[in-house]
Amino acid sequence: DADVTQTPRNRITKTGKRIMLECSQTKGHDRMYWYRQDPGLGLRLIYYSFDVKDINKGEISDGYSVSRQAQAKFSLSLESAIPNQTALYFCATSDAAFHGYTFGSGTRLTVV
Amino acid sequence: AQKVTQAQTEISVVEKEDVTLDCVYETRDTTYYLFWYKQPPSGELVFLIRRNSFDEQNEISGRYSWNFQKSTSSFNFTITASQVVDSAVYFCALSGRNTDKLIFGTGTRLQVFP
């Protein structure tokens, strides 16, 4: 099994729909992150969490929400999807940022 | 504030050419860490290297080498005798000792043609 598992791998959804992207990790790390990747913009941080009671906004949190259900699970929700949320989404985990991240395989989301 | 700049958006080379990907960083921390990640066409992000600010020795791993120069705030990545399988997007990233997250550059897309 992968250290960080993201589901679904691909998803097409309609504008206005609510969608949840899920992430689970087996590394035993406290820190989990959600990034989105857009061509030419690199990886931008949406939300991050240091434990189930510690959720922090990243640089582009508007339109997104998260839930840290357990140390191993961190979900990202789009309450009302819009086309400019079409992107590749990555979940990552770490025991400390300066150690680097372990990434999931990504979720390719298309909002039509 | 911390910042990572990868000025090269896209590079194209022919197989067996050497290629260098540039990474310039900004930080006020005296202790910091630099990273390179590779994203092949399949999409996953693969860790390549981590370097701390106190270790300026260049690193070589097979055809890959990294040149860390604090004087120019650069951490450049060279692929020697490039191969088609090196085609990917490469990200440089930075973290301080006490910062919450990695700061990524915008990435460089490398295309290696046969």
Short mmCIF file of C-alpha atoms in Angstrom, two decimals:
data_model
loop_
_atom_site.label_atom_id
_atom_site.label_comp_id
_atom_site.label_asym_id
_atom_site.label_seq_id
_atom_site.Cartn_x
_atom_site.Cartn_y
_atom_site.Cartn_z
CA ASP A 1 0.00 0.00 0.00
CA ALA A 2 1.10 3.54 -0.71
CA ASP A 3 2.22 5.72 2.19
CA VAL A 4 -0.28 8.40 1.16
CA THR A 5 -3.48 7.41 -0.63
CA GLN A 6 -5.73 9.85 -2.38
CA THR A 7 -9.21 9.07 -3.65
CA PRO A 8 -10.54 9.47 -6.22
CA ARG A 9 -7.68 9.59 -8.74
CA ASN A 10 -9.81 11.36 -11.30
CA ARG A 11 -13.13 13.11 -11.01
CA ILE A 12 -15.36 15.11 -13.29
CA THR A 13 -18.07 17.10 -11.60
CA LYS A 14 -20.56 19.78 -12.51
CA THR A 15 -20.51 23.40 -11.45
CA GLY A 16 -22.28 23.89 -8.14
CA LYS A 17 -21.84 20.33 -6.92
CA ARG A 18 -20.24 19.51 -3.59
CA ILE A 19 -17.25 17.23 -3.81
CA MET A 20 -14.89 15.69 -1.30
CA LEU A 21 -11.35 14.55 -1.93
CA GLU A 22 -9.98 12.12 0.57
CA CYS A 23 -6.49 11.47 1.82
CA SER A 24 -5.12 8.89 4.20
CA GLN A 25 -1.56 8.19 5.28
CA THR A 26 0.23 5.34 6.97
CA LYS A 27 3.41 7.25 7.89
CA GLY A 28 2.17 8.09 11.38
CA HIS A 29 2.92 11.76 10.79
CA ASP A 30 1.00 14.54 12.47
CA ARG A 31 1.25 17.07 9.66
CA MET A 32 -0.91 16.88 6.58
CA TYR A 33 -1.29 19.29 3.69
CA TRP A 34 -3.49 19.95 0.67
CA TYR A 35 -2.01 21.61 -2.43
CA ARG A 36 -3.34 22.38 -5.84
CA GLN A 37 -1.24 22.46 -8.96
CA ASP A 38 -2.02 24.60 -11.97
CA PRO A 39 0.20 24.91 -15.05
CA GLY A 40 2.73 27.70 -14.59
CA LEU A 41 1.70 28.34 -11.00
CA GLY A 42 3.43 25.49 -9.28
CA LEU A 43 2.07 24.06 -6.05
CA ARG A 44 -0.10 26.32 -3.96
CA LEU A 45 -1.09 25.49 -0.40
CA ILE A 46 -4.80 25.28 0.35
CA TYR A 47 -4.92 24.05 3.96
CA TYR A 48 -2.67 22.30 6.39
CA SER A 49 -3.12 20.57 9.71
CA PHE A 50 -0.78 19.70 12.55
CA ASP A 51 -3.29 17.51 14.37
CA VAL A 52 -7.03 16.89 14.50
CA LYS A 53 -7.61 20.13 16.41
CA ASP A 54 -5.21 22.30 14.47
CA ILE A 55 -6.32 23.40 11.01
CA ASN A 56 -4.67 26.29 9.19
CA LYS A 57 -5.48 28.16 6.02
CA GLY A 58 -2.97 28.28 3.26
CA GLU A 59 -2.58 30.88 0.55
CA ILE A 60 -5.67 29.89 -1.46
CA SER A 61 -8.27 28.56 0.99
CA ASP A 62 -11.30 30.44 -0.36
CA GLY A 63 -13.88 28.04 -1.77
CA TYR A 64 -12.42 25.07 0.10
CA SER A 65 -12.88 23.47 3.49
CA VAL A 66 -11.13 20.60 5.22
CA SER A 67 -11.74 18.01 7.88
CA ARG A 68 -9.12 16.15 9.90
CA GLN A 69 -11.03 13.10 10.98
CA ALA A 70 -8.05 11.34 12.54
CA GLN A 71 -4.31 11.57 12.54
CA ALA A 72 -4.27 9.53 9.35
CA LYS A 73 -7.14 11.18 7.46
CA PHE A 74 -7.45 14.64 5.97
CA SER A 75 -10.28 15.48 3.56
CA LEU A 76 -10.69 18.45 1.26
CA SER A 77 -14.16 19.65 0.25
CA LEU A 78 -15.34 21.97 -2.44
CA GLU A 79 -18.72 23.15 -1.21
CA SER A 80 -19.88 24.44 -4.56
CA ALA A 81 -17.43 23.58 -7.30
CA ILE A 82 -16.61 26.12 -9.99
CA PRO A 83 -14.67 25.63 -13.24
CA ASN A 84 -11.56 27.51 -12.05
CA GLN A 85 -11.14 24.85 -9.39
CA THR A 86 -10.21 22.46 -12.16
CA ALA A 87 -6.70 21.38 -11.17
CA LEU A 88 -4.49 18.59 -9.91
CA TYR A 89 -4.78 18.25 -6.14
CA PHE A 90 -2.12 16.75 -3.93
CA CYS A 91 -2.20 15.63 -0.36
CA ALA A 92 1.08 15.39 1.55
CA THR A 93 2.29 14.40 4.96
CA SER A 94 5.37 15.16 7.01
CA ASP A 95 6.73 14.89 10.53
CA ALA A 96 8.32 18.31 10.06
CA ALA A 97 8.45 20.54 6.99
CA PHE A 98 12.23 20.61 6.95
CA HIS A 99 12.26 16.85 6.49
CA GLY A 100 10.29 17.21 3.29
CA TYR A 101 6.94 15.76 2.31
CA THR A 102 5.59 12.44 1.19
CA PHE A 103 2.97 13.11 -1.46
CA GLY A 104 -0.04 11.18 -2.59
CA SER A 105 -0.48 10.36 -6.27
CA GLY A 106 -2.80 13.28 -6.84
CA THR A 107 -6.45 13.77 -7.76
CA ARG A 108 -7.21 15.26 -11.14
CA LEU A 109 -10.43 17.25 -10.74
CA THR A 110 -12.36 18.71 -13.64
CA VAL A 111 -15.31 21.01 -13.01
CA VAL A 112 -17.55 21.44 -16.04
CA ALA B 1 9.66 36.08 3.66
CA GLN B 2 10.76 32.95 1.89
CA LYS B 3 10.67 32.62 -1.85
CA VAL B 4 11.85 30.20 -4.51
CA THR B 5 12.35 31.25 -8.10
CA GLN B 6 12.68 28.87 -11.01
CA ALA B 7 13.05 31.26 -13.89
CA GLN B 8 13.17 28.58 -16.58
CA THR B 9 9.60 27.67 -17.42
CA GLU B 10 10.46 25.07 -20.03
CA ILE B 11 13.66 23.55 -21.37
CA SER B 12 14.01 21.28 -24.38
CA VAL B 13 17.11 19.24 -25.08
CA VAL B 14 18.11 16.32 -27.23
CA GLU B 15 19.06 13.07 -25.60
CA LYS B 16 22.62 12.89 -24.25
CA GLU B 17 22.86 16.63 -23.78
CA ASP B 18 23.66 17.96 -20.33
CA VAL B 19 21.06 20.27 -18.83
CA THR B 20 21.00 22.51 -15.76
CA LEU B 21 17.84 23.57 -13.98
CA ASP B 22 18.20 26.76 -11.98
CA CYS B 23 16.80 27.45 -8.53
CA VAL B 24 17.27 30.70 -6.65
CA TYR B 25 15.92 31.15 -3.15
CA GLU B 26 15.35 33.90 -0.62
CA THR B 27 15.25 33.44 3.12
CA ARG B 28 16.28 35.24 6.27
CA ASP B 29 16.76 32.02 8.17
CA THR B 30 20.29 30.94 8.92
CA THR B 31 19.22 27.32 9.03
CA TYR B 32 17.18 26.18 6.08
CA TYR B 33 16.65 23.21 3.81
CA LEU B 34 16.40 22.91 0.06
CA PHE B 35 14.69 20.22 -1.93
CA TRP B 36 14.17 19.00 -5.46
CA TYR B 37 11.13 17.00 -6.52
CA LYS B 38 10.43 15.38 -9.88
CA GLN B 39 6.97 15.10 -11.45
CA PRO B 40 7.02 12.69 -14.42
CA PRO B 41 4.16 12.63 -16.94
CA SER B 42 2.32 10.13 -14.75
CA GLY B 43 1.80 12.99 -12.29
CA GLU B 44 3.18 11.84 -8.97
CA LEU B 45 5.73 13.92 -7.08
CA VAL B 46 8.98 12.13 -6.38
CA PHE B 47 11.53 13.32 -3.85
CA LEU B 48 15.04 13.68 -5.28
CA ILE B 49 17.22 15.44 -2.71
CA ARG B 50 17.28 17.42 0.53
CA ARG B 51 20.14 19.69 1.47
CA ASN B 52 20.67 21.75 4.63
CA SER B 53 22.21 25.19 4.67
CA PHE B 54 25.33 24.07 6.50
CA ASP B 55 26.32 21.55 3.90
CA GLU B 56 27.62 23.22 0.76
CA GLN B 57 29.22 20.16 -0.69
CA ASN B 58 27.94 19.33 -4.11
CA GLU B 59 26.00 16.11 -4.37
CA ILE B 60 26.20 13.58 -7.18
CA SER B 61 23.86 10.67 -7.69
CA GLY B 62 24.45 8.87 -10.94
CA ARG B 63 23.67 11.27 -13.76
CA TYR B 64 22.21 13.82 -11.34
CA SER B 65 24.20 16.45 -9.52
CA TRP B 66 23.33 19.42 -7.38
CA ASN B 67 25.33 22.60 -6.91
CA PHE B 68 24.52 24.53 -3.73
CA GLN B 69 26.01 28.02 -3.53
CA LYS B 70 25.06 30.18 -0.56
CA SER B 71 26.90 33.16 -2.01
CA THR B 72 24.41 33.33 -4.88
CA SER B 73 21.45 31.74 -3.02
CA SER B 74 21.21 29.05 -5.64
CA PHE B 75 20.66 25.32 -5.64
CA ASN B 76 20.98 24.21 -9.24
CA PHE B 77 20.31 20.75 -10.58
CA THR B 78 22.26 19.25 -13.47
CA ILE B 79 21.39 16.16 -15.44
CA THR B 80 24.32 14.74 -17.36
CA ALA B 81 23.72 12.83 -20.59
CA SER B 82 19.97 13.37 -20.41
CA GLN B 83 17.55 10.63 -21.34
CA VAL B 84 13.95 10.63 -22.50
CA VAL B 85 12.93 9.28 -19.09
CA ASP B 86 14.19 12.50 -17.53
CA SER B 87 11.31 14.36 -19.16
CA ALA B 88 9.31 15.77 -16.27
CA VAL B 89 8.47 18.88 -14.33
CA TYR B 90 11.04 19.60 -11.66
CA PHE B 91 10.26 21.60 -8.53
CA CYS B 92 12.67 23.25 -6.18
CA ALA B 93 11.47 23.91 -2.61
CA LEU B 94 12.64 25.61 0.58
CA SER B 95 11.89 25.25 4.29
CA GLY B 96 13.25 26.94 7.39
CA ARG B 97 14.05 25.00 10.52
CA ASN B 98 10.92 26.23 12.25
CA THR B 99 8.58 26.94 9.38
CA ASP B 100 5.28 25.17 8.89
CA LYS B 101 5.52 24.25 5.25
CA LEU B 102 7.60 23.93 2.13
CA ILE B 103 7.74 26.86 -0.26
CA PHE B 104 7.78 25.66 -3.86
CA GLY B 105 9.03 27.26 -7.02
CA THR B 106 6.76 27.27 -10.06
CA GLY B 107 8.60 24.37 -11.63
CA THR B 108 10.63 23.79 -14.79
CA ARG B 109 9.31 21.50 -17.47
CA LEU B 110 12.12 19.51 -19.06
CA GLN B 111 11.53 17.79 -22.37
CA VAL B 112 14.18 15.42 -23.62
CA PHE B 113 13.79 14.44 -27.26
CA PRO B 114 15.25 11.29 -28.75
#
